[in-house]
Short mmCIF file of C-alpha atoms in Angstrom, two decimals:
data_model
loop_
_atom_site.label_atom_id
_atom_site.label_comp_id
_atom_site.label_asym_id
_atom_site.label_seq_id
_atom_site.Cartn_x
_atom_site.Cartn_y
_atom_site.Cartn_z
CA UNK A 1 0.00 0.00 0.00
CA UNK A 2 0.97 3.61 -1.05
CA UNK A 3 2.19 5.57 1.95
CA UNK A 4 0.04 8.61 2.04
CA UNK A 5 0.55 11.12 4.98
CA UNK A 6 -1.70 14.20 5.94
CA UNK A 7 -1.27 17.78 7.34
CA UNK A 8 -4.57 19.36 8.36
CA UNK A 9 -4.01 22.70 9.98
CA UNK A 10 -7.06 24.55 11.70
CA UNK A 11 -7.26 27.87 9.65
CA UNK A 12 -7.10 30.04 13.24
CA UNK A 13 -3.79 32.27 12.90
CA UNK A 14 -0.32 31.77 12.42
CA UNK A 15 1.36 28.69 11.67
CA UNK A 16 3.47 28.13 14.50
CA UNK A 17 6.82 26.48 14.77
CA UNK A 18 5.24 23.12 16.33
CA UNK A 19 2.65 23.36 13.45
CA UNK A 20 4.76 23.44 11.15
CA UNK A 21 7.58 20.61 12.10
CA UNK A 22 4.21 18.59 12.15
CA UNK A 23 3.60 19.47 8.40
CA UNK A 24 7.18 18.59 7.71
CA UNK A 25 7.51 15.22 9.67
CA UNK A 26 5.07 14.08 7.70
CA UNK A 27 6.19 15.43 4.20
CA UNK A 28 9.40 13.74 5.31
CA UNK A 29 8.04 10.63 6.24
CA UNK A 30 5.96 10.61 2.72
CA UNK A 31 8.88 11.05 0.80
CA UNK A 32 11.11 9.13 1.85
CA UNK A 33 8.75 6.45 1.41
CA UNK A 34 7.73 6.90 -2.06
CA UNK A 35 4.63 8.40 -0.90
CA UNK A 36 1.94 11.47 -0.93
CA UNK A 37 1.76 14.35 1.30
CA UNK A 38 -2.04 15.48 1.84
CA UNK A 39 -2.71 19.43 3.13
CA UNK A 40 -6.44 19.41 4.14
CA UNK A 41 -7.86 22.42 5.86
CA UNK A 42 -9.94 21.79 9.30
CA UNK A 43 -12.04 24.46 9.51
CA UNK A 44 -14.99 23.11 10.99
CA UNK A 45 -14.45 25.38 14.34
CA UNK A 46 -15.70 28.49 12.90
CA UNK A 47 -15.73 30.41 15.74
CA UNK A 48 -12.04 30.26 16.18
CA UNK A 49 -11.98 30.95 11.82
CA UNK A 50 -9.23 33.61 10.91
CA UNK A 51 -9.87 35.64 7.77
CA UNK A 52 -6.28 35.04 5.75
CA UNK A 53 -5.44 32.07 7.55
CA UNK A 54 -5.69 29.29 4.77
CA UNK A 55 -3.67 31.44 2.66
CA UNK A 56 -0.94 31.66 5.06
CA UNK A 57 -0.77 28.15 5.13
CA UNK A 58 -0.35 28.29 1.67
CA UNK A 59 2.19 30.83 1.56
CA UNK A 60 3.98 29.16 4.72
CA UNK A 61 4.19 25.79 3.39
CA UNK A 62 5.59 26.73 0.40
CA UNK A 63 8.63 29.29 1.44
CA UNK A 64 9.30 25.82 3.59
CA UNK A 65 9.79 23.95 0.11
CA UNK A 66 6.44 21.57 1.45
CA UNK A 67 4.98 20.77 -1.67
CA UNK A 68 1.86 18.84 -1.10
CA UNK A 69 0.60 16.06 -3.57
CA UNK A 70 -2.87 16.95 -3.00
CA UNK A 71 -4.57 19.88 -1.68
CA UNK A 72 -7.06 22.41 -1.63
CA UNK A 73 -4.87 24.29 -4.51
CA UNK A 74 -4.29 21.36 -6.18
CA UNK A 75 -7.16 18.71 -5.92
CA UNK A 76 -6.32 14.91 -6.82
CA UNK A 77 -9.29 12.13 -6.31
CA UNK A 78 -10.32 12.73 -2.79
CA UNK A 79 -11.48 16.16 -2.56
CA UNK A 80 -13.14 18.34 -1.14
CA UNK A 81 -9.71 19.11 1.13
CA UNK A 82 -11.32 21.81 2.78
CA UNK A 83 -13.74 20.34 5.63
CA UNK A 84 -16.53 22.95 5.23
CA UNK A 85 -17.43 21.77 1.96
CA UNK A 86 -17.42 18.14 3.20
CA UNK A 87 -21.03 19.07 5.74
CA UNK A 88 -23.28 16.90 4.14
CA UNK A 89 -20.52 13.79 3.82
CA UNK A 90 -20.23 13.94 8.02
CA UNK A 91 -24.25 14.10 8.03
CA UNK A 92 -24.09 10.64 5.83
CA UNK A 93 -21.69 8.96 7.79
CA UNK A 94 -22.97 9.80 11.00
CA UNK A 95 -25.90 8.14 9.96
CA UNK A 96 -24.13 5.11 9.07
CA UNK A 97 -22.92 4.88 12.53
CA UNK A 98 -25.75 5.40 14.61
CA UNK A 99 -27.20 2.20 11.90
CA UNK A 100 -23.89 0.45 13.17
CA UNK A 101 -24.28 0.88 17.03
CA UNK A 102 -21.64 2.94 17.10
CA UNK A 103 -23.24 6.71 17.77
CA UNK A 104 -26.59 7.79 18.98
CA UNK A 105 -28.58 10.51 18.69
CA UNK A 106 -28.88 12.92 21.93
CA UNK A 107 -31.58 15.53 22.57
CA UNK A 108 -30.33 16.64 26.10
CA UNK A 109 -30.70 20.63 26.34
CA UNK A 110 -28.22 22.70 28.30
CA UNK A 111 -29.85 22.79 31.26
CA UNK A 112 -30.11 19.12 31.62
CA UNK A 113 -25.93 18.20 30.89
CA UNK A 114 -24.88 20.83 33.35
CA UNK A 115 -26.95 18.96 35.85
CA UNK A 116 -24.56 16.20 35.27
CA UNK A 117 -21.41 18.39 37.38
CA UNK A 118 -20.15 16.63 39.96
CA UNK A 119 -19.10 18.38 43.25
CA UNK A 120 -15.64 18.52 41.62
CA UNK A 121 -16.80 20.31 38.80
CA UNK A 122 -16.45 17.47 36.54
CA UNK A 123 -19.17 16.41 33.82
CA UNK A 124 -19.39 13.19 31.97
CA UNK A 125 -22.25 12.48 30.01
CA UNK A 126 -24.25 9.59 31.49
CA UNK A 127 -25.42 7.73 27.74
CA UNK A 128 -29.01 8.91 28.81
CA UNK A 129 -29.99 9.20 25.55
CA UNK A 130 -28.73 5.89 24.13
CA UNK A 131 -31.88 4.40 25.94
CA UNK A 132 -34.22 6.22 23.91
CA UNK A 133 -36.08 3.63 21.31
CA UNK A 134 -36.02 3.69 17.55
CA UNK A 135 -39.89 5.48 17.49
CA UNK A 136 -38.83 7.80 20.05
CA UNK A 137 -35.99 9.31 18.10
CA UNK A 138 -38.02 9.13 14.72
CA UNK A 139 -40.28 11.17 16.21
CA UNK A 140 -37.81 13.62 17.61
CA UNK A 141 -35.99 14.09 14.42
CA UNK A 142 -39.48 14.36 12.45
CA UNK A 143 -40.31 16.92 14.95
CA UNK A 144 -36.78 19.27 14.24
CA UNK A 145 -35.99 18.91 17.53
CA UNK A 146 -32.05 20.38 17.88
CA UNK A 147 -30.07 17.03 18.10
CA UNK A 148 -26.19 16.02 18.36
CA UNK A 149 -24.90 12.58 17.18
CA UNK A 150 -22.61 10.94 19.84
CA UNK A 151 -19.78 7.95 20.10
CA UNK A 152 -21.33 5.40 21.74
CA UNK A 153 -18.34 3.77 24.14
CA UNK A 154 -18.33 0.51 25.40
CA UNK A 155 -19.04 0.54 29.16
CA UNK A 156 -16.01 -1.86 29.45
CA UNK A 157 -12.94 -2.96 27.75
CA UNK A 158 -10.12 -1.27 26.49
CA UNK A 159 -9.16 0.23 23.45
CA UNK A 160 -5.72 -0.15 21.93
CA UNK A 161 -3.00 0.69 19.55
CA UNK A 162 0.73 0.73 18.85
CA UNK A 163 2.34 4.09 18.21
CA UNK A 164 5.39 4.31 15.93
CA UNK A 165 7.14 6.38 18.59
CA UNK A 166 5.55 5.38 22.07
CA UNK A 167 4.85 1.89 21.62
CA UNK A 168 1.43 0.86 22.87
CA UNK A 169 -0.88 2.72 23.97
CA UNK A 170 -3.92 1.38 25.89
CA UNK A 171 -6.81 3.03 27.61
CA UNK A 172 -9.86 1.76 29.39
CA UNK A 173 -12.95 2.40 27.57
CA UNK A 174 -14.34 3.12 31.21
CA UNK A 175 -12.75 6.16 31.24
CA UNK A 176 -13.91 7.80 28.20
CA UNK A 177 -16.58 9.96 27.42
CA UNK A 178 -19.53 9.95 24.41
CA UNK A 179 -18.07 12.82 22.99
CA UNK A 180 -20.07 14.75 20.42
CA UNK A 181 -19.22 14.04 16.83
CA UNK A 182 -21.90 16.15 14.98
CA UNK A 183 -22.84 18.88 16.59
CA UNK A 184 -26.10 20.66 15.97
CA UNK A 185 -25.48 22.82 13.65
CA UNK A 186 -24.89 20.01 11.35
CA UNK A 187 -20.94 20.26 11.44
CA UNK A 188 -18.64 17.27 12.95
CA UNK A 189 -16.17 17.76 15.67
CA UNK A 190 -12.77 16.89 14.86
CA UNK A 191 -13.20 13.36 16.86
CA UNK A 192 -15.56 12.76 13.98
CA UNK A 193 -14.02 14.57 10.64
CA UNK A 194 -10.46 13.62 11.07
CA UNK A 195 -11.55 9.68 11.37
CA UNK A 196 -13.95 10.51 8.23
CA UNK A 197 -11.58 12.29 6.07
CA UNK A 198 -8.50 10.04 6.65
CA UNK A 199 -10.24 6.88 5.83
CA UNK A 200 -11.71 8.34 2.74
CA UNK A 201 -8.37 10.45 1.62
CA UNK A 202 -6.33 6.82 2.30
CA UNK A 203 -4.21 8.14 4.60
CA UNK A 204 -2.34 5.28 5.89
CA UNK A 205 0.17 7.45 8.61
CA UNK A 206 -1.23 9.61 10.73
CA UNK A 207 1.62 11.62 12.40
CA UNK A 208 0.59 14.57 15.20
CA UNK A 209 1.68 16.10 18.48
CA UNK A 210 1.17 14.02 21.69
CA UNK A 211 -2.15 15.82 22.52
CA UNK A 212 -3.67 13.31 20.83
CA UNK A 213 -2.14 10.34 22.05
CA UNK A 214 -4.34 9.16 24.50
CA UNK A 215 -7.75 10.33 22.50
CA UNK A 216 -6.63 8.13 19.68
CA UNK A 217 -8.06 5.16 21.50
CA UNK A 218 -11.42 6.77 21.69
CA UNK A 219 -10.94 7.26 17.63
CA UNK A 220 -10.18 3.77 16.99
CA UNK A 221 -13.36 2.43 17.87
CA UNK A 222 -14.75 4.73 15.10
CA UNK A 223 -12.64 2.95 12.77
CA UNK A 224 -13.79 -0.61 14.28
CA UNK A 225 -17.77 0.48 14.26
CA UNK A 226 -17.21 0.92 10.49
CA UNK A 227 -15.23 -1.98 10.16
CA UNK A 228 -12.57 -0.06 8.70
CA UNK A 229 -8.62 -0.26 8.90
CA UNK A 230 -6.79 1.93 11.00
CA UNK A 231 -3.46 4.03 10.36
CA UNK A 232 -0.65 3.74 11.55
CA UNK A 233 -0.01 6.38 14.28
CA UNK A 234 3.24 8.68 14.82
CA UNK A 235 2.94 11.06 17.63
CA UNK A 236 5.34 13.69 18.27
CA UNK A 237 6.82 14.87 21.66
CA UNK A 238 5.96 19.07 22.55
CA UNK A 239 8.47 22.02 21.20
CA UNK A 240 9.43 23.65 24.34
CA UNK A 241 9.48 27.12 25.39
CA UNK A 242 11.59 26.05 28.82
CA UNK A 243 11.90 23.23 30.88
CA UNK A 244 8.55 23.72 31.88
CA UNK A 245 6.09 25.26 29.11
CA UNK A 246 5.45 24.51 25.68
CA UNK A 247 5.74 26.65 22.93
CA UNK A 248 2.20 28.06 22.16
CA UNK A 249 0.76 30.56 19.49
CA UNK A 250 -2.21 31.20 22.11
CA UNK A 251 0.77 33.23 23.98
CA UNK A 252 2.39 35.10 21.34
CA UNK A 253 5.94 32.28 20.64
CA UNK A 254 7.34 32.32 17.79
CA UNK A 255 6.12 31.42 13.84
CA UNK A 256 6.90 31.35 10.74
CA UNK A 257 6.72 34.36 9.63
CA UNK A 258 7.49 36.17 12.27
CA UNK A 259 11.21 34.65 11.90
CA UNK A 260 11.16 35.19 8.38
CA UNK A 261 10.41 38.92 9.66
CA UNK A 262 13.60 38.74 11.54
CA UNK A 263 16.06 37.87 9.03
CA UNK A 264 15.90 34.46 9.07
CA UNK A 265 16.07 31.57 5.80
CA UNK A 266 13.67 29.47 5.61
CA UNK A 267 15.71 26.96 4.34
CA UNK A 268 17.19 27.93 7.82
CA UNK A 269 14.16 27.11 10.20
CA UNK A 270 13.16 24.10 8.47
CA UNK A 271 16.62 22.63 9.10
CA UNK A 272 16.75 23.72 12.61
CA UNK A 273 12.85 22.42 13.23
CA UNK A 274 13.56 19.07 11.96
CA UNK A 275 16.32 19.00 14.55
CA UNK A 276 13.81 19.52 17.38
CA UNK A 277 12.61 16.17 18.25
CA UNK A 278 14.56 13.48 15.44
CA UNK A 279 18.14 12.88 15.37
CA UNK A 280 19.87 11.68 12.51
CA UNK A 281 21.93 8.53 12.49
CA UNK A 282 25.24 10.28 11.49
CA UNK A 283 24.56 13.69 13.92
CA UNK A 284 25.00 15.76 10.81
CA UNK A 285 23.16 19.68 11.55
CA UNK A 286 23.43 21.11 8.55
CA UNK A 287 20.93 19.64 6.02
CA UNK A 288 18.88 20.61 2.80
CA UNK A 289 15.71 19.50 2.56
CA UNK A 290 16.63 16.61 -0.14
CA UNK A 291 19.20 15.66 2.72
CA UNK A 292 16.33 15.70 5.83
CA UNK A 293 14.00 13.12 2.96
CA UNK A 294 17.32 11.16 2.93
CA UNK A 295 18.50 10.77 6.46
CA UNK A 296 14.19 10.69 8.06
CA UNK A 297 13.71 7.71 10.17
CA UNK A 298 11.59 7.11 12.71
CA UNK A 299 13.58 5.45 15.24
CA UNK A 300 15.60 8.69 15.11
CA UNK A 301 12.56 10.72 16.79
CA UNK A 302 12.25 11.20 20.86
CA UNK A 303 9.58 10.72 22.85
CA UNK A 304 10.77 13.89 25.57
CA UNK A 305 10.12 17.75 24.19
CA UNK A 306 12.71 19.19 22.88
CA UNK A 307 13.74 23.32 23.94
CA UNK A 308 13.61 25.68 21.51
CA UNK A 309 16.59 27.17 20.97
CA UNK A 310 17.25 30.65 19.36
CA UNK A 311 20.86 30.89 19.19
CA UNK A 312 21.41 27.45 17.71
CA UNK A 313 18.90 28.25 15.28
CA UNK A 314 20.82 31.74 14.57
CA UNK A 315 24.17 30.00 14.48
CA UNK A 316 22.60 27.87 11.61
CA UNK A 317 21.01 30.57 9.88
CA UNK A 318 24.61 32.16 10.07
CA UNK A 319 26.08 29.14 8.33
CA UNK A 320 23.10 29.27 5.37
CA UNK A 321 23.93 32.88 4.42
CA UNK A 322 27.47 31.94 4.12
CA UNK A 323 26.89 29.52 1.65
CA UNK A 324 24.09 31.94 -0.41
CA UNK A 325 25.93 33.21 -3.89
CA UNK A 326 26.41 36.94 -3.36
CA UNK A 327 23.71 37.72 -6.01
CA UNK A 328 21.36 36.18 -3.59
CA UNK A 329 22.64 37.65 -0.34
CA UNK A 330 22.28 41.16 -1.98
CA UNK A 331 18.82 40.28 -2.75
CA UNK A 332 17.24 39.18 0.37
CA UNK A 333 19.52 41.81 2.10
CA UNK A 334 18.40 44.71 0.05
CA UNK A 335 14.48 45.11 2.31
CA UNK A 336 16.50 45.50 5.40
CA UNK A 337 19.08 48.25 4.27
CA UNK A 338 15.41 50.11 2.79
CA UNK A 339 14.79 50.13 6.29
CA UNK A 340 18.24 51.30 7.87
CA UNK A 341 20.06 54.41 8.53
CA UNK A 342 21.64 53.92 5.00
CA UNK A 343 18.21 53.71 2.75
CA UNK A 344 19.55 54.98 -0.29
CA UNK A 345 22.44 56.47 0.69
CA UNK A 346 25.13 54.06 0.09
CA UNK A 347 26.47 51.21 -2.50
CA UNK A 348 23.92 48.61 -0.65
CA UNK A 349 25.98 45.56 -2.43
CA UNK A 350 29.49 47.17 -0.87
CA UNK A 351 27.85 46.47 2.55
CA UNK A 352 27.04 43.41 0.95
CA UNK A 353 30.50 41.87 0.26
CA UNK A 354 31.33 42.71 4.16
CA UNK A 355 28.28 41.83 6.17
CA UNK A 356 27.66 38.40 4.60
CA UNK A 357 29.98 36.64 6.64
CA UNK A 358 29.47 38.55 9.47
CA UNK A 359 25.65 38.53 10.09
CA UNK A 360 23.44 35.71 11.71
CA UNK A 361 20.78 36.72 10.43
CA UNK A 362 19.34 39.04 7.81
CA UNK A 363 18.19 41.54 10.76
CA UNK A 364 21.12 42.17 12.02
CA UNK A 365 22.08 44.31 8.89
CA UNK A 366 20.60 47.50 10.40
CA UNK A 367 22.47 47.30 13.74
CA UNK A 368 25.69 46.54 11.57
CA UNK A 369 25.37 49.29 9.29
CA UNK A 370 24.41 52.39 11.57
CA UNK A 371 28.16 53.09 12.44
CA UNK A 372 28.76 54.96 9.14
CA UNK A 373 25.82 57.44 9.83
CA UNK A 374 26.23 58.17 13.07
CA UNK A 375 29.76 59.55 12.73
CA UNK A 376 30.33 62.12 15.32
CA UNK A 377 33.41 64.14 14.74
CA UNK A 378 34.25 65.34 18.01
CA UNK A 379 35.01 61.92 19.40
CA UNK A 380 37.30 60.85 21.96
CA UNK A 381 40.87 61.45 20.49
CA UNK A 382 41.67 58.26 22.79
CA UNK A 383 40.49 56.35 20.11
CA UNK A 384 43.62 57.07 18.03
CA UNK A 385 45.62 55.71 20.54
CA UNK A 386 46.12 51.66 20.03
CA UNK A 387 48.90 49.97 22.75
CA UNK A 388 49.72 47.32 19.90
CA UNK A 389 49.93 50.04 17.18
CA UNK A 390 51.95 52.27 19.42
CA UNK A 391 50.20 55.12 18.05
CA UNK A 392 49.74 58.77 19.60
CA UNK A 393 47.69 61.68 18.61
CA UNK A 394 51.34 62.95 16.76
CA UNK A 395 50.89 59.97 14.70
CA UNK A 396 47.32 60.25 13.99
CA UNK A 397 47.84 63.78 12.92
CA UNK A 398 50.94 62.75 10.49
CA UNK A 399 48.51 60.34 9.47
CA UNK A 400 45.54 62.42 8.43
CA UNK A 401 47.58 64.93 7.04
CA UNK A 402 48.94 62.35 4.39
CA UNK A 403 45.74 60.57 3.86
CA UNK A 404 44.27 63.77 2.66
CA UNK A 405 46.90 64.75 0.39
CA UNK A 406 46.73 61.04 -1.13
CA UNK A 407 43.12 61.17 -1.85
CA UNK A 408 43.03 64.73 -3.20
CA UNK A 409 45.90 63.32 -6.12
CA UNK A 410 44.09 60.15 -6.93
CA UNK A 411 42.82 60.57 -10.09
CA UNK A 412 40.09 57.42 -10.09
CA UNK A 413 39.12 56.90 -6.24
CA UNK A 414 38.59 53.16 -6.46
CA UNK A 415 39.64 50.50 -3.30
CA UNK A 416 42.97 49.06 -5.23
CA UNK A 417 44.53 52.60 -6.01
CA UNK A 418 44.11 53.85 -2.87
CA UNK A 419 45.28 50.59 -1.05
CA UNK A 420 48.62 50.94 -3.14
CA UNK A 421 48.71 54.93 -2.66
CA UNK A 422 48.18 54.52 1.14
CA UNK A 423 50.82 52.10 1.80
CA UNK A 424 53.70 53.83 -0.55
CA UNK A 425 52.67 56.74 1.65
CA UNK A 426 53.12 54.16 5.09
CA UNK A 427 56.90 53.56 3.34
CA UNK A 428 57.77 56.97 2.68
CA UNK A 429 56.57 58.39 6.36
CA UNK A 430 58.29 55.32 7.70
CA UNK A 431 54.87 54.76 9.93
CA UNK A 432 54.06 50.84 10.23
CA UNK A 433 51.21 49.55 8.00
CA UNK A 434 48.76 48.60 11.37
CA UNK A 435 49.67 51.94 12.85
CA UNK A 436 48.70 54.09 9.86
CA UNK A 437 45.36 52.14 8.93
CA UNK A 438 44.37 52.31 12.20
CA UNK A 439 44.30 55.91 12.75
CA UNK A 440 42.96 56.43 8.94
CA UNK A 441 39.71 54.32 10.13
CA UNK A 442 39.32 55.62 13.28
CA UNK A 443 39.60 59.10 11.53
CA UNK A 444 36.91 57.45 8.95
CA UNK A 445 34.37 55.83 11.09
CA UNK A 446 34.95 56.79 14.84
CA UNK A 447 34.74 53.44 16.04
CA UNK A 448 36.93 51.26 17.51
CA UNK A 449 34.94 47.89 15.32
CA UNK A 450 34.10 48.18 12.17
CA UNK A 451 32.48 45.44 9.43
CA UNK A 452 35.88 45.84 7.72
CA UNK A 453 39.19 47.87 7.29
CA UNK A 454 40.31 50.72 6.72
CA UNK A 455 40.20 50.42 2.88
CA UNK A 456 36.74 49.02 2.87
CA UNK A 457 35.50 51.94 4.73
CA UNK A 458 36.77 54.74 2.65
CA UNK A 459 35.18 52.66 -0.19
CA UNK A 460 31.54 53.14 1.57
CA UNK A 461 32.20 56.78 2.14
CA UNK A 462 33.60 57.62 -1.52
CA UNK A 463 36.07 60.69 -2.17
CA UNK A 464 34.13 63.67 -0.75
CA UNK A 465 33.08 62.32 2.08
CA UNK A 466 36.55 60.62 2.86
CA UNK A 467 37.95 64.27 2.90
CA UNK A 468 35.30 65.61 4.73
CA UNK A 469 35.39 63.72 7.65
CA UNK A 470 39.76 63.33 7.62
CA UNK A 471 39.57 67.35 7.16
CA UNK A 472 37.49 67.62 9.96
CA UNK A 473 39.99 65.38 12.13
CA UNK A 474 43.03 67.53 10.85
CA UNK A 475 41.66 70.48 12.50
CA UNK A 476 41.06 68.59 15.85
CA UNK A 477 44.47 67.06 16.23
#
């Protein structure tokens, strides 16, 4: 049998990091087993419905490089993949299941389940309605009495199953509930639609986080009231904020987009997210996402959460823009200069060819780049002074002098001439090479770090304002 693997996000916000390491788990799993990778929408909680929200799945899933088989976007044999459009196929099949035994119909108002409350607080619903006979619930129904349909669970027993990660998982059918599956306005509860669309979308891997573990059970016996076969079952251990929480969109953590925001590749966070919860055999980090297909196993993946961890995730997206051709780099880089203290001010791809080896991530081009315009020229003269370079402010002055009177002879004020001009002028002053550049970029840029030398600097600045700011230095010193 075809391996076929689903991811069926609820269309309520942002797709969050955990969200989306589900969606690529399974795309993983499907490839590297021949397979197809499903996307089907869950939107049958409309209350919680986001306008925008399907399309950011869209958009998400593909800067990830998640390229489903079949989808809303691009139907194959099992559509509808959006569950809003399935209604009247969850109407049918409940139906089949109250025929089977396996649900009931229940007319209990409100008034009547909150009665059930224990002294604790906690309700379970007491299968009142299950006695009702076949005439009674005719008539109900012919009357339009407001119904739900709901699982009808042994009193005793157990329901099993083995999960690819956790091994088996058992739970005594005592202890659940007859959870709704339709609700009254005609539209299933996930308990219900999930079971529904997975059989019917041949979905033979179902692979989710570890909320669902122990509810599986209870979904199981869905699948055995129908007589139908079961997945498989691949449930994933939590993201962690800490030791102690979980990451969760309901409190503002991190997605997506949000990183992409910051500066990040995706190419980055997919590679760090597969990391968080499945090792690979051969401890390798850095992977594409033909690699992660390649190296996905099961047996790699953890049953305790795994931290989330910023910096390891920014010392990997450091490593991707490394490796980006240049052309690239400038391109991504060139939204986050628009929004820096150099926005069209400056050669953007001169930043370019210093910052790309020096940046984590794409947002920290704006921090990087602010030393050239906030030049202050009365700085601290202490600057000049470097211990190893054994300069003074005699030195510096000697210095600036001579710079200025080399740039105002070159002729074509390009980086190679003025590296060769510079250091004939070093020779002929007798001043050592570290000595002179230092004071020439401290003269330049008034800071003691810079993305670069001296050379590279008074290649951002150009000509004019090279002599600007040395002129002003001259009359300091």
């Amino acid at each position: 049998m075809k391996v076929r693997t689903r991811f069926a996000p609820s269309p309520t916000g942002f797709m969050h990091i955990g969200n989306l390491r589900t969606a690529l788990y399974a795309y993983l799993f499907a490839k590297k087993n021949g397979g197809d990778f499903i996307l089907r929408i869950e939107d049958t909680d409309q209350e919680r419905f986001v306008a925008g929200a399907i399309e950011l799945v869209y958009r998400t899933l593909e800067s990830a490089g998640i390229v489903a088989d079949e989808s809303p976007a691009r139907p194959g044999d099992c559509g509808p993949y959006i569950q809003s459009e399935r209604k009247t196929l969850y109407a049918e099949y409940a139906r089949k299941l109250v025929e089977t035994g396996g649900a009931y119909y229940c007319f209990c108002d409100k008034e009547r389940l909150e009665s059930l409350t224990d002294e604790n607080g906690n309700r379970k619903y007491d299968k009142h309605c299950l006695g009702l006979s076949k005439e009674e619930v005719a008539r109900r129904l012919a009357a339009g009495e407001p119904y739900v349909v709901r699982q009808n669970i042994p009193r005793e027993g157990t329901s099993s199953y083995e999960d690819l990660v956790f091994g088996t998982i058992s739970v005594d059918c005592a202890d659940l509930e007859d959870n709704i599956l339709l609700k009254s306005d005609g539209m299933p509860t996930y308990n219900f639609a999930n079971v529904i669309d997975d059989h019917l979308m041949r979905i033979t891997h179902v692979i989710r986080g570890t909320e669902y573990l122990s509810s599986t059970p209870k979904y199981n016996l869905i699948y055995k009231s129908f007589g139908w076969e079961t997945p498989q079952y691949m449930h994933l251990p939590p993201i962690m904020k800490d030791a102690q929480r979980k990451l969760s969109k309901r409190y503002g953590d991190a997605n997506f987009e949000d990183f992409i925001a910051k500066g990040y590749l995706a190419e980055a966070i997919v590679n760090y997210i597969a990391l968080l919860g499945w090792s690979p055999k051969n401890n390798t980090e850095k992977m594409t996402l033909s690699e992660l297909i390649e190296n996905f196993s099961v047996d790699g993946i953890g049953k305790s959460g795994s931290i989330f961890d910023e910096e390891k995730m920014r010392w990997l997206n450091a490593q991707y823009i490394k490796e980006l051709p240049f052309e690239r780099f400038c391109t991504l880089a060139k939204p986050f200069y628009e929004t820096s203290a150099i926005a069209a001010k400056y050669d953007y791809n001169k930043f370019s060819a210093l910052l790309q080896s020096r940046i984590d991530t794409l947002g920290d081009i704006p921090e990087k780049v602010i030393f050239i315009e906030d030049y202050n020229p009365n700085f601290d003269t202490a600057l000049y002074i470097h211990k190893k370079n054994k300069t003074t402010l005699e030195i510096a002055k000697t210095v600036i002098d001579a710079s200025i009177k080399v740039i105002e002879t070159l002729s074509c004020f390009e980086m190679n001439a003025l590296h060769d001009a510079i250091l004939a002028e070093c020779e002929a002053l007798d001043i050592k090479k570290g000595a002179f550049l230092w004071c020439f970029r401290i003269a330049l840029t008034a800071h003691e770090v810079t993305p670069g030398g001296a050379f590279e600097m008074a290649d951002l600045l150009g000509k004019t304002a090279c002599l600007t700011r040395l002129h002003s230095q001259s009359i300091r010193l």
